[in-house]
C-alpha atoms as a printed R data frame, in Angstrom:
    type eleno elety resid chain resno       x       y       z
1   ATOM     1    CA   MET     A     1  38.247   6.016 -16.205
2   ATOM     2    CA   SER     A     2  35.704   6.389 -13.451
3   ATOM     3    CA   VAL     A     3  32.498   5.076 -12.052
4   ATOM     4    CA   GLY     A     4  29.611   7.400 -12.792
5   ATOM     5    CA   THR     A     5  29.932  10.892 -14.134
6   ATOM     6    CA   GLY     A     6  32.380  13.002 -12.160
7   ATOM     7    CA   ARG     A     7  31.781  10.990  -8.976
8   ATOM     8    CA   ALA     A     8  34.761   8.635  -8.873
9   ATOM     9    CA   ARG     A     9  38.485   9.068  -8.661
10  ATOM    10    CA   GLY     A    10  40.643   8.312 -11.642
11  ATOM    11    CA   ALA     A    11  41.970   4.817 -12.290
12  ATOM    12    CA   GLN     A    12  45.524   6.019 -11.691
13  ATOM    13    CA   ASP     A    13  44.570   6.995  -8.100
14  ATOM    14    CA   ALA     A    14  42.605   3.823  -7.403
15  ATOM    15    CA   PRO     A    15  43.817   0.979  -9.653
16  ATOM    16    CA   HIS     A    16  41.301  -1.511  -8.305
17  ATOM    17    CA   ALA     A    17  38.260   0.758  -8.504
18  ATOM    18    CA   PRO     A    18  35.513  -0.324 -10.907
19  ATOM    19    CA   ARG     A    19  36.006   1.224 -14.284
20  ATOM    20    CA   HIS     A    20  33.464   3.369 -16.080
21  ATOM    21    CA   GLY     A    21  33.853   1.108 -19.090
22  ATOM    22    CA   GLU     A    22  32.755  -1.919 -17.077
23  ATOM    23    CA   ALA     A    23  29.715  -0.047 -15.797
24  ATOM    24    CA   THR     A    24  28.865   1.064 -19.326
25  ATOM    25    CA   GLU     A    25  29.063  -2.505 -20.611
26  ATOM    26    CA   LEU     A    26  26.562  -3.518 -17.936
27  ATOM    27    CA   GLY     A    27  24.357  -0.563 -18.764
28  ATOM    28    CA   VAL     A    28  24.648   0.756 -15.204
29  ATOM    29    CA   ASP     A    29  25.474   4.283 -14.162
30  ATOM    30    CA   PRO     A    30  25.869   4.585 -10.359
31  ATOM    31    CA   ASP     A    31  24.076   7.933 -10.454
32  ATOM    32    CA   GLU     A    32  20.986   6.192 -11.845
33  ATOM    33    CA   LEU     A    33  20.719   3.830  -8.877
34  ATOM    34    CA   PRO     A    34  17.838   4.573  -6.468
35  ATOM    35    CA   ASP     A    35  19.970   3.737  -3.404
36  ATOM    36    CA   GLY     A    36  23.126   5.383  -2.198
37  ATOM    37    CA   LEU     A    37  26.306   3.656  -3.368
38  ATOM    38    CA   VAL     A    38  29.696   4.230  -1.731
39  ATOM    39    CA   ILE     A    39  32.767   2.201  -2.749
40  ATOM    40    CA   ALA     A    40  36.152   2.239  -1.023
41  ATOM    41    CA   ASP     A    41  39.301   0.676  -2.491
42  ATOM    42    CA   GLU     A    42  41.810  -1.658  -0.789
43  ATOM    43    CA   ARG     A    43  43.351   1.318   1.019
44  ATOM    44    CA   GLY     A    44  40.006   2.401   2.466
45  ATOM    45    CA   GLN     A    45  39.713   5.476   0.263
46  ATOM    46    CA   VAL     A    46  36.385   6.369  -1.298
47  ATOM    47    CA   VAL     A    47  36.413   5.909  -5.075
48  ATOM    48    CA   CYS     A    48  32.683   6.096  -5.771
49  ATOM    49    CA   PHE     A    49  30.009   8.286  -4.207
50  ATOM    50    CA   ASN     A    50  26.868   8.396  -6.294
51  ATOM    51    CA   ALA     A    51  24.101  10.989  -6.504
52  ATOM    52    CA   ALA     A    52  21.775   9.116  -4.116
53  ATOM    53    CA   ALA     A    53  24.564   8.956  -1.527
54  ATOM    54    CA   GLU     A    54  24.952  12.740  -1.861
55  ATOM    55    CA   ARG     A    55  21.219  13.214  -1.319
56  ATOM    56    CA   ILE     A    56  21.002  10.887   1.674
57  ATOM    57    CA   THR     A    57  24.122  12.112   3.473
58  ATOM    58    CA   ALA     A    58  24.004  15.769   2.330
59  ATOM    59    CA   VAL     A    59  27.749  15.420   1.557
60  ATOM    60    CA   PRO     A    60  28.964  16.545  -1.901
61  ATOM    61    CA   ALA     A    61  30.717  13.795  -3.849
62  ATOM    62    CA   GLU     A    62  33.725  16.075  -4.371
63  ATOM    63    CA   GLU     A    63  34.283  16.191  -0.619
64  ATOM    64    CA   ALA     A    64  33.884  12.458  -0.107
65  ATOM    65    CA   LEU     A    65  35.980  11.137  -2.988
66  ATOM    66    CA   GLY     A    66  39.570  10.345  -1.949
67  ATOM    67    CA   GLN     A    67  38.823  10.493   1.780
68  ATOM    68    CA   ARG     A    68  39.035   7.575   4.155
69  ATOM    69    CA   LEU     A    69  35.745   5.690   4.328
70  ATOM    70    CA   GLU     A    70  35.238   6.311   8.033
71  ATOM    71    CA   LYS     A    71  35.737  10.056   7.509
72  ATOM    72    CA   ALA     A    72  33.611  10.402   4.395
73  ATOM    73    CA   LEU     A    73  30.852   8.323   5.961
74  ATOM    74    CA   PRO     A    74  31.070   8.771   9.761
75  ATOM    75    CA   LEU     A    75  28.403   6.322  10.864
76  ATOM    76    CA   GLU     A    76  27.412   5.478  14.433
77  ATOM    77    CA   ASP     A    77  25.113   2.805  15.775
78  ATOM    78    CA   LEU     A    78  22.069   3.654  17.889
79  ATOM    79    CA   GLU     A    79  24.213   3.444  21.055
80  ATOM    80    CA   GLY     A    80  26.668   6.057  19.783
81  ATOM    81    CA   ARG     A    81  29.513   3.692  18.844
82  ATOM    82    CA   ARG     A    82  31.481   4.294  15.662
83  ATOM    83    CA   TRP     A    83  30.394   1.672  13.182
84  ATOM    84    CA   TRP     A    84  33.588   1.348  11.154
85  ATOM    85    CA   GLN     A    85  35.623   0.731  14.294
86  ATOM    86    CA   LEU     A    86  33.148  -1.924  15.390
87  ATOM    87    CA   THR     A    87  33.045  -3.762  12.062
88  ATOM    88    CA   ASP     A    88  36.692  -3.199  11.014
89  ATOM    89    CA   PRO     A    89  36.177  -4.289   7.378
90  ATOM    90    CA   TYR     A    90  39.884  -4.324   6.484
91  ATOM    91    CA   GLY     A    91  41.284  -5.888   9.637
92  ATOM    92    CA   GLY     A    92  38.425  -8.037  10.851
93  ATOM    93    CA   LEU     A    93  37.682 -11.695  10.263
94  ATOM    94    CA   ALA     A    94  39.027 -12.869   6.917
95  ATOM    95    CA   ILE     A    95  35.939 -15.018   6.297
96  ATOM    96    CA   ARG     A    96  33.491 -12.150   6.716
97  ATOM    97    CA   GLN     A    97  31.880 -11.155   3.425
98  ATOM    98    CA   ARG     A    98  29.166  -8.694   4.342
99  ATOM    99    CA   GLN     A    99  27.350  -6.626   6.939
100 ATOM   100    CA   PRO     A   100  23.555  -7.067   6.972
101 ATOM   101    CA   GLU     A   101  21.327  -4.026   6.706
102 ATOM   102    CA   ARG     A   102  20.830  -2.115   9.937
103 ATOM   103    CA   ASN     A   103  19.774   1.295  11.191
104 ATOM   104    CA   LEU     A   104  22.724   3.650  11.721
105 ATOM   105    CA   LEU     A   105  23.080   7.352  12.390
106 ATOM   106    CA   LEU     A   106  24.701  10.044  10.285
107 ATOM   107    CA   PRO     A   107  26.120  13.190  11.894
108 ATOM   108    CA   GLY     A   108  23.219  15.222  13.237
109 ATOM   109    CA   GLY     A   109  21.295  12.109  14.237
110 ATOM   110    CA   ARG     A   110  19.697  11.361  10.879
111 ATOM   111    CA   GLU     A   111  18.815   7.681  10.584
112 ATOM   112    CA   VAL     A   112  19.841   5.677   7.521
113 ATOM   113    CA   LEU     A   113  19.728   2.010   6.496
114 ATOM   114    CA   VAL     A   114  23.214   0.669   5.754
115 ATOM   115    CA   SER     A   115  24.500  -2.627   4.399
116 ATOM   116    CA   ALA     A   116  28.023  -3.459   3.235
117 ATOM   117    CA   ARG     A   117  29.739  -6.083   1.085
118 ATOM   118    CA   TYR     A   118  33.427  -6.971   1.331
119 ATOM   119    CA   VAL     A   119  34.939  -7.858  -2.046
120 ATOM   120    CA   ARG     A   120  37.979 -10.162  -1.921
121 ATOM   121    CA   ALA     A   121  40.038 -11.610  -4.784
122 ATOM   122    CA   GLU     A   122  40.281 -14.864  -2.799
123 ATOM   123    CA   PRO     A   123  37.826 -16.266  -0.223
124 ATOM   124    CA   THR     A   124  40.025 -15.394   2.759
125 ATOM   125    CA   GLY     A   125  42.282 -12.850   1.077
126 ATOM   126    CA   PRO     A   126  42.529  -9.141   1.864
127 ATOM   127    CA   VAL     A   127  39.592  -6.857   1.161
128 ATOM   128    CA   ARG     A   128  39.924  -5.254  -2.264
129 ATOM   129    CA   ARG     A   129  36.761  -3.148  -2.110
130 ATOM   130    CA   VAL     A   130  34.094  -2.270   0.422
131 ATOM   131    CA   VAL     A   131  30.738  -1.648  -1.255
132 ATOM   132    CA   VAL     A   132  28.261   0.225   0.933
133 ATOM   133    CA   SER     A   133  24.552   0.623   0.205
134 ATOM   134    CA   LEU     A   134  22.583   3.473   1.799
135 ATOM   135    CA   ARG     A   135  18.820   3.788   1.972
136 ATOM   136    CA   ASP     A   136  16.730   6.576   3.404
137 ATOM   137    CA   THR     A   137  14.447   5.418   6.214
138 ATOM   138    CA   GLU     A   138  11.630   7.822   5.334
139 ATOM   139    CA   ALA     A   139   9.824   5.301   3.116
140 ATOM   140    CA   ARG     A   140  10.057   2.687   5.850
141 ATOM   141    CA   ARG     A   141   8.854   5.201   8.416
142 ATOM   142    CA   ARG     A   142   5.836   6.034   6.257
143 ATOM   143    CA   THR     A   143   5.039   2.327   5.979
144 ATOM   144    CA   GLU     A   144   5.440   1.845   9.719
145 ATOM   145    CA   ARG     A   145   3.220   4.851  10.423
146 ATOM   146    CA   SER     A   146   0.605   3.471   8.041
147 ATOM   147    CA   HIS     A   147   0.723   0.080   9.749
148 ATOM   148    CA   ALA     A   148   0.523   1.696  13.185
149 ATOM   149    CA   GLU     A   149  -2.459   3.772  12.072
150 ATOM   150    CA   LEU     A   150  -4.133   0.666  10.655
151 ATOM   151    CA   ILE     A   151  -3.619  -1.215  13.922
152 ATOM   152    CA   ALA     A   152  -4.968   1.719  15.943
153 ATOM   153    CA   THR     A   153  -8.006   2.051  13.664
154 ATOM   154    CA   VAL     A   154  -8.761  -1.656  13.804
155 ATOM   155    CA   ALA     A   155  -8.351  -1.756  17.572
156 ATOM   156    CA   HIS     A   156 -10.753   1.170  17.922
157 ATOM   157    CA   GLU     A   157 -13.319  -0.340  15.555
158 ATOM   158    CA   LEU     A   158 -13.127  -3.746  17.257
159 ATOM   159    CA   ARG     A   159 -13.431  -2.379  20.767
160 ATOM   160    CA   SER     A   160 -16.995  -1.101  20.384
161 ATOM   161    CA   PRO     A   161 -18.716  -4.247  19.041
162 ATOM   162    CA   LEU     A   162 -16.690  -6.578  21.245
163 ATOM   163    CA   THR     A   163 -17.580  -4.526  24.319
164 ATOM   164    CA   SER     A   164 -21.234  -4.738  23.317
165 ATOM   165    CA   VAL     A   165 -21.044  -8.498  22.710
166 ATOM   166    CA   LYS     A   166 -19.319  -9.065  26.030
167 ATOM   167    CA   GLY     A   167 -21.755  -6.848  27.894
168 ATOM   168    CA   PHE     A   168 -24.910  -8.438  26.531
169 ATOM   169    CA   THR     A   169 -23.693 -12.037  26.820
170 ATOM   170    CA   ALA     A   170 -22.504 -11.476  30.405
171 ATOM   171    CA   THR     A   171 -25.831  -9.883  31.298
172 ATOM   172    CA   LEU     A   172 -27.829 -12.713  29.723
173 ATOM   173    CA   LEU     A   173 -25.761 -15.378  31.456
174 ATOM   174    CA   ALA     A   174 -26.057 -13.693  34.852
175 ATOM   175    CA   LYS     A   175 -29.738 -12.702  34.711
176 ATOM   176    CA   TRP     A   176 -31.347 -14.931  32.102
177 ATOM   177    CA   GLU     A   177 -34.522 -15.592  34.098
178 ATOM   178    CA   ARG     A   178 -35.204 -11.887  34.719
179 ATOM   179    CA   PHE     A   179 -35.667 -10.967  31.052
180 ATOM   180    CA   THR     A   180 -38.685 -11.474  28.855
181 ATOM   181    CA   ASP     A   181 -38.406 -13.316  25.545
182 ATOM   182    CA   ASP     A   182 -38.638 -10.026  23.652
183 ATOM   183    CA   GLN     A   183 -35.790  -8.541  25.702
184 ATOM   184    CA   LYS     A   184 -33.662 -11.617  25.133
185 ATOM   185    CA   ARG     A   185 -34.343 -11.490  21.394
186 ATOM   186    CA   LEU     A   186 -33.371  -7.805  21.228
187 ATOM   187    CA   MET     A   187 -30.097  -8.474  23.050
188 ATOM   188    CA   LEU     A   188 -29.261 -11.467  20.856
189 ATOM   189    CA   GLU     A   189 -30.069  -9.515  17.687
190 ATOM   190    CA   THR     A   190 -27.678  -6.795  18.869
191 ATOM   191    CA   VAL     A   191 -24.975  -9.395  19.552
192 ATOM   192    CA   ASP     A   192 -25.578 -10.901  16.100
193 ATOM   193    CA   ALA     A   193 -25.256  -7.494  14.388
194 ATOM   194    CA   ASP     A   194 -22.058  -6.701  16.299
195 ATOM   195    CA   ALA     A   195 -20.614 -10.109  15.381
196 ATOM   196    CA   ASP     A   196 -21.352  -9.332  11.707
197 ATOM   197    CA   ARG     A   197 -19.559  -6.004  12.125
198 ATOM   198    CA   VAL     A   198 -16.461  -7.753  13.515
199 ATOM   199    CA   THR     A   199 -16.595 -10.287  10.668
200 ATOM   200    CA   ARG     A   200 -16.739  -7.490   8.072
201 ATOM   201    CA   LEU     A   201 -13.787  -5.731   9.661
202 ATOM   202    CA   ILE     A   202 -11.689  -8.899   9.628
203 ATOM   203    CA   ALA     A   203 -12.635  -9.442   5.971
204 ATOM   204    CA   GLU     A   204 -11.475  -5.889   5.200
205 ATOM   205    CA   LEU     A   205  -8.137  -6.553   6.887
206 ATOM   206    CA   LEU     A   206  -7.640  -9.745   4.892
207 ATOM   207    CA   ASP     A   207  -8.494  -7.891   1.672
208 ATOM   208    CA   ILE     A   208  -5.973  -5.146   2.484
209 ATOM   209    CA   SER     A   209  -3.294  -7.738   3.185
210 ATOM   210    CA   ARG     A   210  -3.937  -9.459  -0.135
211 ATOM   211    CA   ILE     A   211  -4.045  -6.178  -2.059
212 ATOM   212    CA   ASP     A   212  -0.810  -4.881  -0.521
213 ATOM   213    CA   SER     A   213   0.999  -8.166  -1.216
214 ATOM   214    CA   GLY     A   214  -0.435  -8.576  -4.721
215 ATOM   215    CA   ARG     A   215  -2.177 -11.840  -3.745
216 ATOM   216    CA   LEU     A   216  -5.785 -10.812  -4.321
217 ATOM   217    CA   GLU     A   217  -7.225 -13.658  -6.388
218 ATOM   218    CA   VAL     A   218  -9.913 -13.040  -8.994
219 ATOM   219    CA   ARG     A   219 -12.057 -16.014 -10.038
220 ATOM   220    CA   ARG     A   220 -13.841 -14.917 -13.198
221 ATOM   221    CA   GLN     A   221 -17.382 -16.089 -13.901
222 ATOM   222    CA   PRO     A   222 -20.235 -14.661 -15.976
223 ATOM   223    CA   VAL     A   223 -21.681 -11.671 -14.123
224 ATOM   224    CA   ASP     A   224 -24.996 -10.001 -14.886
225 ATOM   225    CA   ILE     A   225 -24.030  -6.560 -13.664
226 ATOM   226    CA   GLY     A   226 -27.553  -5.142 -14.096
227 ATOM   227    CA   ALA     A   227 -29.070  -7.903 -11.956
228 ATOM   228    CA   ALA     A   228 -26.328  -7.432  -9.344
229 ATOM   229    CA   VAL     A   229 -27.128  -3.723  -9.029
230 ATOM   230    CA   GLY     A   230 -30.836  -4.541  -8.916
231 ATOM   231    CA   ARG     A   231 -30.323  -6.864  -5.933
232 ATOM   232    CA   HIS     A   232 -28.545  -4.128  -3.986
233 ATOM   233    CA   ILE     A   233 -31.326  -1.633  -4.755
234 ATOM   234    CA   GLN     A   234 -33.987  -4.122  -3.624
235 ATOM   235    CA   ALA     A   235 -32.100  -4.662  -0.356
236 ATOM   236    CA   TYR     A   236 -32.070  -0.912   0.331
237 ATOM   237    CA   VAL     A   237 -35.781  -0.613  -0.457
238 ATOM   238    CA   ALA     A   238 -36.539  -3.557   1.842
239 ATOM   239    CA   ALA     A   239 -34.535  -1.794   4.561
240 ATOM   240    CA   GLY     A   240 -36.728   1.308   4.288
241 ATOM   241    CA   GLN     A   241 -35.216   3.461   1.541
242 ATOM   242    CA   PRO     A   242 -37.826   4.871  -0.888
243 ATOM   243    CA   ALA     A   243 -37.787   3.058  -4.227
244 ATOM   244    CA   ASP     A   244 -37.779   6.323  -6.176
245 ATOM   245    CA   ARG     A   245 -34.462   7.289  -4.632
246 ATOM   246    CA   PHE     A   246 -32.697   4.927  -7.049
247 ATOM   247    CA   LEU     A   247 -32.481   5.277 -10.822
248 ATOM   248    CA   LEU     A   248 -30.906   2.413 -12.775
249 ATOM   249    CA   ARG     A   249 -30.113   3.102 -16.421
250 ATOM   250    CA   LEU     A   250 -28.914   0.050 -18.311
251 ATOM   251    CA   GLU     A   251 -27.574   0.299 -21.829
252 ATOM   252    CA   GLN     A   252 -28.184  -2.649 -24.126
253 ATOM   253    CA   PRO     A   253 -26.475  -4.611 -25.434
254 ATOM   254    CA   LEU     A   254 -23.583  -4.970 -23.020
255 ATOM   255    CA   PRO     A   255 -20.449  -7.037 -23.633
256 ATOM   256    CA   ALA     A   256 -20.166 -10.329 -21.759
257 ATOM   257    CA   LEU     A   257 -18.691  -9.570 -18.339
258 ATOM   258    CA   TRP     A   258 -16.409 -12.163 -16.784
259 ATOM   259    CA   ALA     A   259 -15.486 -11.143 -13.262
260 ATOM   260    CA   ASP     A   260 -15.440 -12.338  -9.673
261 ATOM   261    CA   PRO     A   261 -19.120 -11.995  -8.630
262 ATOM   262    CA   ASP     A   262 -18.414 -11.771  -4.893
263 ATOM   263    CA   LYS     A   263 -15.820  -9.047  -5.334
264 ATOM   264    CA   ILE     A   264 -17.980  -7.087  -7.780
265 ATOM   265    CA   ASP     A   265 -20.782  -7.271  -5.204
266 ATOM   266    CA   GLN     A   266 -18.321  -5.846  -2.674
267 ATOM   267    CA   VAL     A   267 -17.506  -2.939  -5.005
268 ATOM   268    CA   LEU     A   268 -21.183  -2.200  -5.712
269 ATOM   269    CA   SER     A   269 -22.099  -2.460  -2.033
270 ATOM   270    CA   ASN     A   270 -19.444   0.046  -1.023
271 ATOM   271    CA   LEU     A   271 -20.209   2.591  -3.754
272 ATOM   272    CA   LEU     A   272 -23.971   2.435  -3.205
273 ATOM   273    CA   GLU     A   273 -23.579   2.643   0.567
274 ATOM   274    CA   ASN     A   274 -21.435   5.762   0.192
275 ATOM   275    CA   ALA     A   275 -24.040   7.353  -2.092
276 ATOM   276    CA   VAL     A   276 -26.933   6.524   0.253
277 ATOM   277    CA   ARG     A   277 -25.174   7.464   3.512
278 ATOM   278    CA   HIS     A   278 -23.178  10.497   2.425
279 ATOM   279    CA   GLY     A   279 -25.094  11.739  -0.619
280 ATOM   280    CA   GLU     A   280 -28.534  13.242  -1.085
281 ATOM   281    CA   GLY     A   281 -31.350  13.067  -3.594
282 ATOM   282    CA   THR     A   282 -31.511  10.443  -6.313
283 ATOM   283    CA   VAL     A   283 -28.764   7.832  -6.571
284 ATOM   284    CA   THR     A   284 -28.226   7.167 -10.265
285 ATOM   285    CA   ILE     A   285 -26.495   4.050 -11.557
286 ATOM   286    CA   ASP     A   286 -25.498   4.060 -15.227
287 ATOM   287    CA   ILE     A   287 -24.235   0.828 -16.797
288 ATOM   288    CA   THR     A   288 -22.778   1.246 -20.277
289 ATOM   289    CA   ALA     A   289 -20.411  -0.421 -22.693
290 ATOM   290    CA   THR     A   290 -17.012   1.156 -23.250
291 ATOM   291    CA   ARG     A   291 -15.866   1.185 -26.841
292 ATOM   292    CA   SER     A   292 -12.551   1.611 -28.559
293 ATOM   293    CA   PRO     A   293 -12.493   4.983 -30.354
294 ATOM   294    CA   ARG     A   294 -10.573   3.404 -33.232
295 ATOM   295    CA   GLU     A   295 -12.249   0.076 -33.927
296 ATOM   296    CA   GLY     A   296 -15.622   0.915 -32.377
297 ATOM   297    CA   GLU     A   297 -15.601  -2.443 -30.588
298 ATOM   298    CA   ASP     A   298 -16.738  -3.040 -27.011
299 ATOM   299    CA   THR     A   299 -13.700  -3.128 -24.730
300 ATOM   300    CA   GLY     A   300 -15.423  -3.384 -21.373
301 ATOM   301    CA   THR     A   301 -18.274  -2.394 -19.085
302 ATOM   302    CA   SER     A   302 -18.524   0.848 -17.131
303 ATOM   303    CA   VAL     A   303 -20.598   1.441 -14.015
304 ATOM   304    CA   THR     A   304 -21.178   4.992 -12.797
305 ATOM   305    CA   VAL     A   305 -22.716   5.745  -9.386
306 ATOM   306    CA   SER     A   306 -23.660   9.367  -8.722
307 ATOM   307    CA   ASP     A   307 -25.762  11.261  -6.204
308 ATOM   308    CA   GLU     A   308 -27.099  14.800  -5.716
309 ATOM   309    CA   GLY     A   309 -25.378  15.631  -2.440
310 ATOM   310    CA   PRO     A   310 -22.658  18.193  -1.732
311 ATOM   311    CA   GLY     A   311 -20.045  16.041  -3.449
312 ATOM   312    CA   ILE     A   312 -16.385  15.667  -2.586
313 ATOM   313    CA   PRO     A   313 -14.232  18.791  -2.187
314 ATOM   314    CA   GLU     A   314 -11.823  19.293  -5.065
315 ATOM   315    CA   GLU     A   315  -8.814  19.255  -2.749
316 ATOM   316    CA   SER     A   316  -9.827  15.809  -1.447
317 ATOM   317    CA   MET     A   317 -10.279  14.112  -4.829
318 ATOM   318    CA   ASN     A   318  -6.738  12.737  -4.919
319 ATOM   319    CA   ARG     A   319  -7.096  11.170  -1.449
320 ATOM   320    CA   VAL     A   320 -10.418   9.391  -1.865
321 ATOM   321    CA   PHE     A   321  -8.891   5.976  -2.604
322 ATOM   322    CA   THR     A   322  -6.232   6.121   0.095
323 ATOM   323    CA   ARG     A   323  -6.456   4.342   3.426
324 ATOM   324    CA   PHE     A   324  -8.514   5.923   6.190
325 ATOM   325    CA   TRP     A   325 -10.158   8.566   3.986
326 ATOM   326    CA   ARG     A   326 -13.589   9.238   5.500
327 ATOM   327    CA   GLY     A   327 -14.637  12.500   3.892
328 ATOM   328    CA   SER     A   328 -16.397  15.142   5.926
329 ATOM   329    CA   LYS     A   329 -18.439  12.681   8.010
330 ATOM   330    CA   ARG     A   330 -16.907  10.364  10.568
331 ATOM   331    CA   GLY     A   331 -17.789   6.718  10.869
332 ATOM   332    CA   GLY     A   332 -16.430   3.494   9.473
333 ATOM   333    CA   THR     A   333 -12.823   2.500   9.025
334 ATOM   334    CA   GLY     A   334 -12.096   4.580   5.936
335 ATOM   335    CA   LEU     A   335 -10.802   1.432   4.200
336 ATOM   336    CA   GLY     A   336 -13.715   0.686   1.874
337 ATOM   337    CA   LEU     A   337 -12.711   2.771  -1.143
338 ATOM   338    CA   TYR     A   338  -9.093   1.643  -0.812
339 ATOM   339    CA   ILE     A   339 -10.320  -1.957  -1.095
340 ATOM   340    CA   VAL     A   340 -12.671  -1.053  -3.968
341 ATOM   341    CA   LYS     A   341  -9.776   0.371  -5.950
342 ATOM   342    CA   GLY     A   342  -7.682  -2.736  -5.244
343 ATOM   343    CA   ILE     A   343 -10.479  -5.049  -6.429
344 ATOM   344    CA   VAL     A   344 -11.125  -3.082  -9.621
345 ATOM   345    CA   GLU     A   345  -7.415  -2.965 -10.467
346 ATOM   346    CA   ALA     A   346  -7.068  -6.695  -9.739
347 ATOM   347    CA   HIS     A   347  -9.607  -7.171 -12.552
348 ATOM   348    CA   GLY     A   348  -7.425  -5.027 -14.815
349 ATOM   349    CA   GLY     A   349  -9.892  -2.159 -14.596
350 ATOM   350    CA   THR     A   350  -9.820   1.469 -13.543
351 ATOM   351    CA   ILE     A   351 -11.847   3.611 -11.140
352 ATOM   352    CA   THR     A   352 -12.182   7.390 -10.984
353 ATOM   353    CA   VAL     A   353 -13.994   9.932  -8.855
354 ATOM   354    CA   GLY     A   354 -15.417  13.273  -9.901
355 ATOM   355    CA   ARG     A   355 -18.425  15.546  -9.685
356 ATOM   356    CA   GLY     A   356 -21.743  14.254 -10.999
357 ATOM   357    CA   PRO     A   357 -24.196  16.086 -13.285
358 ATOM   358    CA   GLN     A   358 -26.224  17.225 -10.250
359 ATOM   359    CA   GLY     A   359 -23.156  18.311  -8.293
360 ATOM   360    CA   GLY     A   360 -22.795  15.246  -6.076
361 ATOM   361    CA   ALA     A   361 -20.050  12.652  -5.988
362 ATOM   362    CA   GLU     A   362 -19.604  10.435  -9.042
363 ATOM   363    CA   PHE     A   363 -17.670   7.169  -8.999
364 ATOM   364    CA   ARG     A   364 -17.024   5.365 -12.264
365 ATOM   365    CA   PHE     A   365 -15.315   2.010 -12.616
366 ATOM   366    CA   THR     A   366 -14.567   0.182 -15.836
367 ATOM   367    CA   LEU     A   367 -13.947  -3.547 -16.159
368 ATOM   368    CA   PRO     A   368 -12.273  -4.710 -19.378
369 ATOM   369    CA   VAL     A   369 -13.426  -7.618 -21.486
370 ATOM   370    CA   ALA     A   370 -11.654 -10.675 -20.070
371 ATOM   371    CA   ALA     A   371 -11.550 -14.441 -20.315
372 ATOM   372    CA   PRO     A   372 -13.049 -16.776 -17.693
373 ATOM   373    CA   ALA     A   373 -10.781 -18.110 -14.935
374 ATOM   374    CA   TYR     A   374 -10.363 -21.565 -16.472
375 ATOM   375    CA   LEU     A   375  -8.921 -20.025 -19.647
376 ATOM   376    CA   THR     A   376  -6.427 -17.701 -17.908
């Protein structure tokens, strides 16, 4: 019998190789594993080479099976030294049980993450099997690139307000008596605005960290979603936007909404800001109940924000909620919609983007009926 399907040598060739029957009893087929799996017997011959190992190494299983481990999997460290000679799994320390994961090189210089386990019948007995796990580094590289891009973006966004704060405070300290009260007030108001900008950026970073780690907490309280939208509209009107630019349509009755009011405010603020800054014409906010098509009962609350601008290009729709997406206009960190999606999903809801009735962008998020925090 063999491990996997056509990817292991027969039991008569490798008496101590894992049997297909054992794998079947566990419900595990090596070819179904997401990581590469290579197993060598007590003689150092490869008895298992699964499909992921084939993909990662570009070596057919038929060529690897039966070969010596160091030949089937010729790994080198980043300094060009042969890894199997360095680690010597069969002749090394008898108390060694494993090799921790590290970056190694395949022929051609391709990088791969490798870890190994030495299986012994007795704690200090001879090695019966060497089990090697292989992982492609591409996923890690994508994560590292994303982190590097985040750091670069944050550094760039922080530099401007901090430079302004430093410049104005240094000027005020050095030449305080030379400025009028109005000039001093203008400088301090600028410093205050830049400090708020830095605070918002730090809050965004903390939100991203919590979203990525699954630690974004939602404290549910009763939320009057219509009143919350109304407050944002009033703030825009007070800041100089014409009142007739906003149209709020509120369906009644609405189901009771239990959500985190601060985080819902954050979602509304971001969506309305996008519509005002990047859209044109009337910004329409529709608040409706969502109902089950079967029972006809209210299952949640939906909020749709649409504008009459040029909208979002069709080819960009699938990237709107990713990090650093800024659309056609520059400005900002490009993290807002990524955070919005994380907040909505933390509430168990969904958010979509499309084209509105007047051709502009349309964002729609739905929050399900939920219990308050003290009951969850």
